[in-house]
PDB file of C-alpha atoms in Angstrom:
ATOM      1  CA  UNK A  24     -12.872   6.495  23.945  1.00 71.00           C
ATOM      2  CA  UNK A  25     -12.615  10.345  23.616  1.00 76.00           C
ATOM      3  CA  UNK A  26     -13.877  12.060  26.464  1.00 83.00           C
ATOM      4  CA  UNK A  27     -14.233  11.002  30.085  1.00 88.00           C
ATOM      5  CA  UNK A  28     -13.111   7.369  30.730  1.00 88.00           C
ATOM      6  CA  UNK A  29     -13.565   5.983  34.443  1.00 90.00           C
ATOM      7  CA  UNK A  30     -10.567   3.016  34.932  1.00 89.00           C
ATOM      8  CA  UNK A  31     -11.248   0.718  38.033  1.00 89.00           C
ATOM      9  CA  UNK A  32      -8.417  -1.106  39.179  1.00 88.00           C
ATOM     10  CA  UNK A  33      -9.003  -3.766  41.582  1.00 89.00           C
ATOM     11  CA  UNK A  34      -6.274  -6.079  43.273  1.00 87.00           C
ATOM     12  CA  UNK A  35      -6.318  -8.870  46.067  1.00 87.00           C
ATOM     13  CA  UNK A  36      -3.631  -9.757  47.804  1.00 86.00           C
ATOM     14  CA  UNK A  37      -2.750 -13.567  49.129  1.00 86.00           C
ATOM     15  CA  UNK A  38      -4.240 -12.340  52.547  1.00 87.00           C
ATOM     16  CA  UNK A  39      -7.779 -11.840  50.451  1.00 86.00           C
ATOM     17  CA  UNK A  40      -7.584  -7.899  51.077  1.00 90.00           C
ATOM     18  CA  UNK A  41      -9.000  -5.863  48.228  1.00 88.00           C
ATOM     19  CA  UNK A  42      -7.863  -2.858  47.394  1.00 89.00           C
ATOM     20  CA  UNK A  43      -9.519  -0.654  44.706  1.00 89.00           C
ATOM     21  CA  UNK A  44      -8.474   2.642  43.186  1.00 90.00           C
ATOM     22  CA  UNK A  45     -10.384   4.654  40.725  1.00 89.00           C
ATOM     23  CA  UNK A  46      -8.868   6.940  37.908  1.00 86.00           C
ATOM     24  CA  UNK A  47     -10.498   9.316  35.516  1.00 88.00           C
ATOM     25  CA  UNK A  48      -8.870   9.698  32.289  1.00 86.00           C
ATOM     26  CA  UNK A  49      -9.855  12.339  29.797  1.00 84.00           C
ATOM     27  CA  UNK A  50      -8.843  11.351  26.148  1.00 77.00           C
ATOM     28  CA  UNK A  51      -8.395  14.019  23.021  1.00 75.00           C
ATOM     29  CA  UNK A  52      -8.970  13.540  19.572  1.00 66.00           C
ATOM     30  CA  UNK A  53      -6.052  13.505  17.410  1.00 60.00           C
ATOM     31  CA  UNK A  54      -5.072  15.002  13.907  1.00 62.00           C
ATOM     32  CA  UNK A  55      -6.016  12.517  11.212  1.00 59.00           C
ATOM     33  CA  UNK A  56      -2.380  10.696  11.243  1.00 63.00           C
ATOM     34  CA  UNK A  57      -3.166   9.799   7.306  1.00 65.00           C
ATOM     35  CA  UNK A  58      -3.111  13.513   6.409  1.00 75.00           C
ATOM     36  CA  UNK A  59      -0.946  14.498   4.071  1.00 82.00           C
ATOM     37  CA  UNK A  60       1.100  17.661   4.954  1.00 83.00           C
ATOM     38  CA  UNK A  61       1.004  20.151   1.548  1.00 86.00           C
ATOM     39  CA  UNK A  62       4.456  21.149   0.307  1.00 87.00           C
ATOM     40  CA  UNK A  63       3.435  23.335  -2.435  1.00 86.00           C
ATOM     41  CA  UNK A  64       6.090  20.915  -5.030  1.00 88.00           C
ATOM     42  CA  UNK A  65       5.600  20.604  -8.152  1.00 92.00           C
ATOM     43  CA  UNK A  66       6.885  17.354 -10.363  1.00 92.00           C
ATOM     44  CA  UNK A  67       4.919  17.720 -13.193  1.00 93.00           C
ATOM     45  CA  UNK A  68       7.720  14.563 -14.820  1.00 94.00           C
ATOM     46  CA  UNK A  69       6.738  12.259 -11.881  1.00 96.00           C
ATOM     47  CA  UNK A  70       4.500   9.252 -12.838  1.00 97.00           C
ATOM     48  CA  UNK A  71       3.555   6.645  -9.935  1.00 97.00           C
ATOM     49  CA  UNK A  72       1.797   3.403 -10.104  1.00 98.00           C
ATOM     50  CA  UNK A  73      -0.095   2.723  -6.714  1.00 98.00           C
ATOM     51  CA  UNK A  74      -1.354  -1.062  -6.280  1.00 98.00           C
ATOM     52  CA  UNK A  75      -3.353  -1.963  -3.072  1.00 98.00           C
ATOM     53  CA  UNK A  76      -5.182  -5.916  -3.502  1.00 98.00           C
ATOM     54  CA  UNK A  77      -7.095  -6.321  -0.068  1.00 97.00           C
ATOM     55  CA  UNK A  78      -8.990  -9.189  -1.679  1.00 97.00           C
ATOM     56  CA  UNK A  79      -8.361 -11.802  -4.269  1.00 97.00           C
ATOM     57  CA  UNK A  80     -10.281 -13.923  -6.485  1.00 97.00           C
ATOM     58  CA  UNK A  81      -9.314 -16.823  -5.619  1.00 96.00           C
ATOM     59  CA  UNK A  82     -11.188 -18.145  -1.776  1.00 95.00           C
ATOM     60  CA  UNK A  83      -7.602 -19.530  -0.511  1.00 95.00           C
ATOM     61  CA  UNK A  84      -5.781 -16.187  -0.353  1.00 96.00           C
ATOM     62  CA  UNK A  85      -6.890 -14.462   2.720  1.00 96.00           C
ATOM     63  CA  UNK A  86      -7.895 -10.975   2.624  1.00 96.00           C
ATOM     64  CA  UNK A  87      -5.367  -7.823   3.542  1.00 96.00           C
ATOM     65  CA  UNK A  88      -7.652  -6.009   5.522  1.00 93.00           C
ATOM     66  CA  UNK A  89      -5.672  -2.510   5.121  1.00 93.00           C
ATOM     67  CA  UNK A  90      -3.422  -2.504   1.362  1.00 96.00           C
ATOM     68  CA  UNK A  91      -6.371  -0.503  -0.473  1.00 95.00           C
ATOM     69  CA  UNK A  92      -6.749   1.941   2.334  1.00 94.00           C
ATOM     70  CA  UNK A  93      -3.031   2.721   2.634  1.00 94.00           C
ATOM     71  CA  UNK A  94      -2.687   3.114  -1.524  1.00 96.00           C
ATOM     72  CA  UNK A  95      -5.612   5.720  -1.310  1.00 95.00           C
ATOM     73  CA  UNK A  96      -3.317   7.223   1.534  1.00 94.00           C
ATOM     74  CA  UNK A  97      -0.315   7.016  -0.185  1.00 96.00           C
ATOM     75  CA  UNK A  98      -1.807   8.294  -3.464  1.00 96.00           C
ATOM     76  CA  UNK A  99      -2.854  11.457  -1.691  1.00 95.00           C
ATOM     77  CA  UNK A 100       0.855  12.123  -0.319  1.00 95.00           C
ATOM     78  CA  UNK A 101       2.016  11.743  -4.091  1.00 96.00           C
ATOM     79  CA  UNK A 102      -0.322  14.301  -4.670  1.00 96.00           C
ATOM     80  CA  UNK A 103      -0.108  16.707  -1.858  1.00 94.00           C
ATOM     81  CA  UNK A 104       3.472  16.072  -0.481  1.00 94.00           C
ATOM     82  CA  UNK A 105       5.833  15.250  -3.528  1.00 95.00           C
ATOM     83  CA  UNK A 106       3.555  17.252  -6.050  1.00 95.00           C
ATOM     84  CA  UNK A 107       2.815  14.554  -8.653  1.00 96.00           C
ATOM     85  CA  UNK A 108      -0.276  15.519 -10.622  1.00 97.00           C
ATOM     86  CA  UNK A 109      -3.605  12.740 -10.106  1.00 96.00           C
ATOM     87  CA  UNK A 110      -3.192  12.149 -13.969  1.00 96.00           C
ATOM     88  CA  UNK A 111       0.254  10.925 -13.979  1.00 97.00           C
ATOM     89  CA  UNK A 112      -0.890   8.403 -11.191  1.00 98.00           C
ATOM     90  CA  UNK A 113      -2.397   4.862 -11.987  1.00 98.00           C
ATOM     91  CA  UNK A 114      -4.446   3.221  -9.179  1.00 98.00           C
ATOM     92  CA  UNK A 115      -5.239  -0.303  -9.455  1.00 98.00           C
ATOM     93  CA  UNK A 116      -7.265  -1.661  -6.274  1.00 98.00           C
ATOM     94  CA  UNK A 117      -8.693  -5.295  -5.969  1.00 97.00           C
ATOM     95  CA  UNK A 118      -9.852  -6.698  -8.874  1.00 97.00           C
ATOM     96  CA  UNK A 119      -8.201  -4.400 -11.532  1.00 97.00           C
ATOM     97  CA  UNK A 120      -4.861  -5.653 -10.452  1.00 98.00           C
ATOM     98  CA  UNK A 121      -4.702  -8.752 -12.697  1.00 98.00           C
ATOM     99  CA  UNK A 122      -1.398 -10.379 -13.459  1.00 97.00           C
ATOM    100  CA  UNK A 123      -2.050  -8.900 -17.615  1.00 97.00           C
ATOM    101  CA  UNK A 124      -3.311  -5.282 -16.718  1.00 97.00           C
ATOM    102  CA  UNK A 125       0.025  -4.941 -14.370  1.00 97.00           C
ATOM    103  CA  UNK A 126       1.686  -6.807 -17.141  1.00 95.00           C
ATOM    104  CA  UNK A 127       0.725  -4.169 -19.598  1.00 95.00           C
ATOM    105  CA  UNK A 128       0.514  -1.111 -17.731  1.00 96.00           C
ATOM    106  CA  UNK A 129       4.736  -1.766 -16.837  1.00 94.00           C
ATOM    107  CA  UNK A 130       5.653  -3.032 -19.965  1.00 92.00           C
ATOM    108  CA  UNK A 131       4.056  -0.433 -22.547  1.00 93.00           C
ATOM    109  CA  UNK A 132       2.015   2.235 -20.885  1.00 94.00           C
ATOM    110  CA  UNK A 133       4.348   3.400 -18.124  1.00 95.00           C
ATOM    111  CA  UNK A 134       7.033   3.363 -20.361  1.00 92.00           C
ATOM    112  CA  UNK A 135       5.712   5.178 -22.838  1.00 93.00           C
ATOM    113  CA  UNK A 136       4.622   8.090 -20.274  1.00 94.00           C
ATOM    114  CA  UNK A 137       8.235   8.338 -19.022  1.00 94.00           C
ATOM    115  CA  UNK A 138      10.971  10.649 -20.287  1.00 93.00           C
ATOM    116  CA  UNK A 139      13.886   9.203 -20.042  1.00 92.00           C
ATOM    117  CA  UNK A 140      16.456  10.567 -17.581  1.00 93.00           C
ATOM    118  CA  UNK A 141      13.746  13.188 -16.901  1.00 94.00           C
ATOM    119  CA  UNK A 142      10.973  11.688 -14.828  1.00 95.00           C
ATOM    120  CA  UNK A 143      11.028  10.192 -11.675  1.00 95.00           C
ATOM    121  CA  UNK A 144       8.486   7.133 -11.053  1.00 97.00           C
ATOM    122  CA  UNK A 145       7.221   5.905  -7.575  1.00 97.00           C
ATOM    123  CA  UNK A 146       5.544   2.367  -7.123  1.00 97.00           C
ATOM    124  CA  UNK A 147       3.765   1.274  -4.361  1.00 98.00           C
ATOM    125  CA  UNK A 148       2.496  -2.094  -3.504  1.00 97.00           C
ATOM    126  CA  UNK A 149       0.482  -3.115  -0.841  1.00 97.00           C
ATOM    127  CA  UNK A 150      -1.119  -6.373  -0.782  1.00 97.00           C
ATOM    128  CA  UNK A 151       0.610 -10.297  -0.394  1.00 97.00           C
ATOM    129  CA  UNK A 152       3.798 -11.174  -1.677  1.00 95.00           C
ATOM    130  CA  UNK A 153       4.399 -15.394  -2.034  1.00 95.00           C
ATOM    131  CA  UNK A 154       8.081 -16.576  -2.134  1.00 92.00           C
ATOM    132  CA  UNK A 155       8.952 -19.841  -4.789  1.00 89.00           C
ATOM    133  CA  UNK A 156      12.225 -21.355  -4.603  1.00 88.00           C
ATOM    134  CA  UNK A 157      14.681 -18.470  -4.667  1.00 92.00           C
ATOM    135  CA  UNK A 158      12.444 -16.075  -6.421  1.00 93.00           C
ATOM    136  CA  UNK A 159       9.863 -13.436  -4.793  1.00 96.00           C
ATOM    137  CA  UNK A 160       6.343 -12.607  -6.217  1.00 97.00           C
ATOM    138  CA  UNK A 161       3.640 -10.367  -6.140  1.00 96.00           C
ATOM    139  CA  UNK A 162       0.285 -11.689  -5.515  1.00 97.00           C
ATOM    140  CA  UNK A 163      -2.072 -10.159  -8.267  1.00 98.00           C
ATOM    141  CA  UNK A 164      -5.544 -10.168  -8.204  1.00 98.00           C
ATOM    142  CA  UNK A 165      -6.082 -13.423 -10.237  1.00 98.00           C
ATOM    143  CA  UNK A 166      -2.997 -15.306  -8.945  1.00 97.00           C
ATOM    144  CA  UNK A 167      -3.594 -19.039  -8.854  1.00 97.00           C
ATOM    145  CA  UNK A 168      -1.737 -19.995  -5.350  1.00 95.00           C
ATOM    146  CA  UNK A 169      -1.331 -23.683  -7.372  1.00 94.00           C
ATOM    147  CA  UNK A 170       0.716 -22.264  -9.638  1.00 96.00           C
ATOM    148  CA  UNK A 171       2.719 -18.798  -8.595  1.00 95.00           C
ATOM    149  CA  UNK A 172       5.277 -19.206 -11.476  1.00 94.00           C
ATOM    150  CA  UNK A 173       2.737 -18.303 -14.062  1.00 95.00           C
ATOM    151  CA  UNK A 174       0.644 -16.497 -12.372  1.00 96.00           C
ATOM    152  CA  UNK A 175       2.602 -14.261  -9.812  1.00 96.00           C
ATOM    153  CA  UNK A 176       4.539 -11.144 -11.197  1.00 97.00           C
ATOM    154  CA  UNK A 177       7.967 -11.846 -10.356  1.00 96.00           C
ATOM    155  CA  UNK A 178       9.676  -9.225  -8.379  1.00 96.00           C
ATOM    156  CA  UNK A 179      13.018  -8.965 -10.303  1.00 95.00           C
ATOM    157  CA  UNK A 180      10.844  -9.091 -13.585  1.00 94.00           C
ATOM    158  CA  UNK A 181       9.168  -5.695 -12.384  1.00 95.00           C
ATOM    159  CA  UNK A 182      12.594  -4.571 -11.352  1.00 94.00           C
ATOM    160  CA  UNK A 183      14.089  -5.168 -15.168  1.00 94.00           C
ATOM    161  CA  UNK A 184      10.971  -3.667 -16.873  1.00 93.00           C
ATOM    162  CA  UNK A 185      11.641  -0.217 -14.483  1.00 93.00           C
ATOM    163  CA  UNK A 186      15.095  -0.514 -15.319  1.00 91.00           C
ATOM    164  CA  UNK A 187      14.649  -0.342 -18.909  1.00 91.00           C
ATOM    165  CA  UNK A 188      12.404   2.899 -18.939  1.00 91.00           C
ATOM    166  CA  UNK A 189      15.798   4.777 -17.415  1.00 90.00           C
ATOM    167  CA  UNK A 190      13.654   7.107 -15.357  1.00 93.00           C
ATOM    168  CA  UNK A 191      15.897   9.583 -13.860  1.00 94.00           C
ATOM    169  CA  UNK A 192      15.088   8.111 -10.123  1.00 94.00           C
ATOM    170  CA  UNK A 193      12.765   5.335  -9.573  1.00 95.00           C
ATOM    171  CA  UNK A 194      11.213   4.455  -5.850  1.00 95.00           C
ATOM    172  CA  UNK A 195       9.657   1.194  -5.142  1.00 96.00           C
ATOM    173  CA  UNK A 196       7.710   0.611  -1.733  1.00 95.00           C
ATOM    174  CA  UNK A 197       6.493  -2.648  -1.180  1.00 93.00           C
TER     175      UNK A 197
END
């Protein structure tokens, strides 16, 4: 804890002898680690999707205790670090990250934000991912762990739908 901390440490030898020693250990608070530092950048062309699913709908996915958290965190380095503006950033947390909201937002909305060869997008996902066969998914909101094919969004489908907006640099952190 921060502040004083008394450690005892006790130890026997194969004789039985005991031997005890006691330390006191003062701890300091650190900086908030998640802090963004401010840069002062401006990328008024930068548009970034942020996705963090710590719970699912369905009871047989377990929970990822941290993915919303660290979204919110990385949203705010977006904002403060690289200089995108809050209104050229989409959150989608928990239950608003259904397989046909992420559908739509990367198929139509995104791409109709983005200048081509002009903005840069960022996406961020932090939640499960589920491999079938040879492909890789992401684990939306509502995926059905019966059936991932229809119901996960396929990896190198997001890849193709970012590849056809022809940002001028796209970043993808899963």
């Amino acid at each position: 804890q921060e502040g004083e901390n008394k450690i005892v440490i006790t130890a026997w030898n194969t004789d039985n002898l005991v031997s005890r020693k006691e330390l006191n250990v003062t701890r300091v608070g650190e900086e908030d680690i998640d802090a963004p530092p401010v840069t002062g950048l401006n990328n008024n062309n930068g548009f970034a999707v942020v996705i963090g699913i710590s719970k699912y709908e369905s009871k047989d996915i377990p929970p990822v205790n941290y993915a919303r958290r660290d979204a919110a965190v990385v949203k705010d380095y977006l904002i403060k670090t690289l200089g995108f503006k809050e209104t050229n950033i989409k959150e989608f947390y928990d239950e608003q990250a259904t397989f046909t909201k992420l559908t739509s937002y990367f198929k139509t909305h995104l791409k109709n934000r983005v200048q081509p060869d002009i903005s840069d997008v960022f996406i961020f996902y932090s939640g499960h991912g589920v491999p079938e066969g040879n492909e890789a998914y992401f684990a939306p909101y509502d995926l059905d762990p019966g059936d991932i094919k229809n119901t996960g969004y396929a990896v190198k489908e997001l890849y193709a739908q970012l590849n056809a907006i022809k940002a001028k640099g796209i970043t993808v952190a899963i």
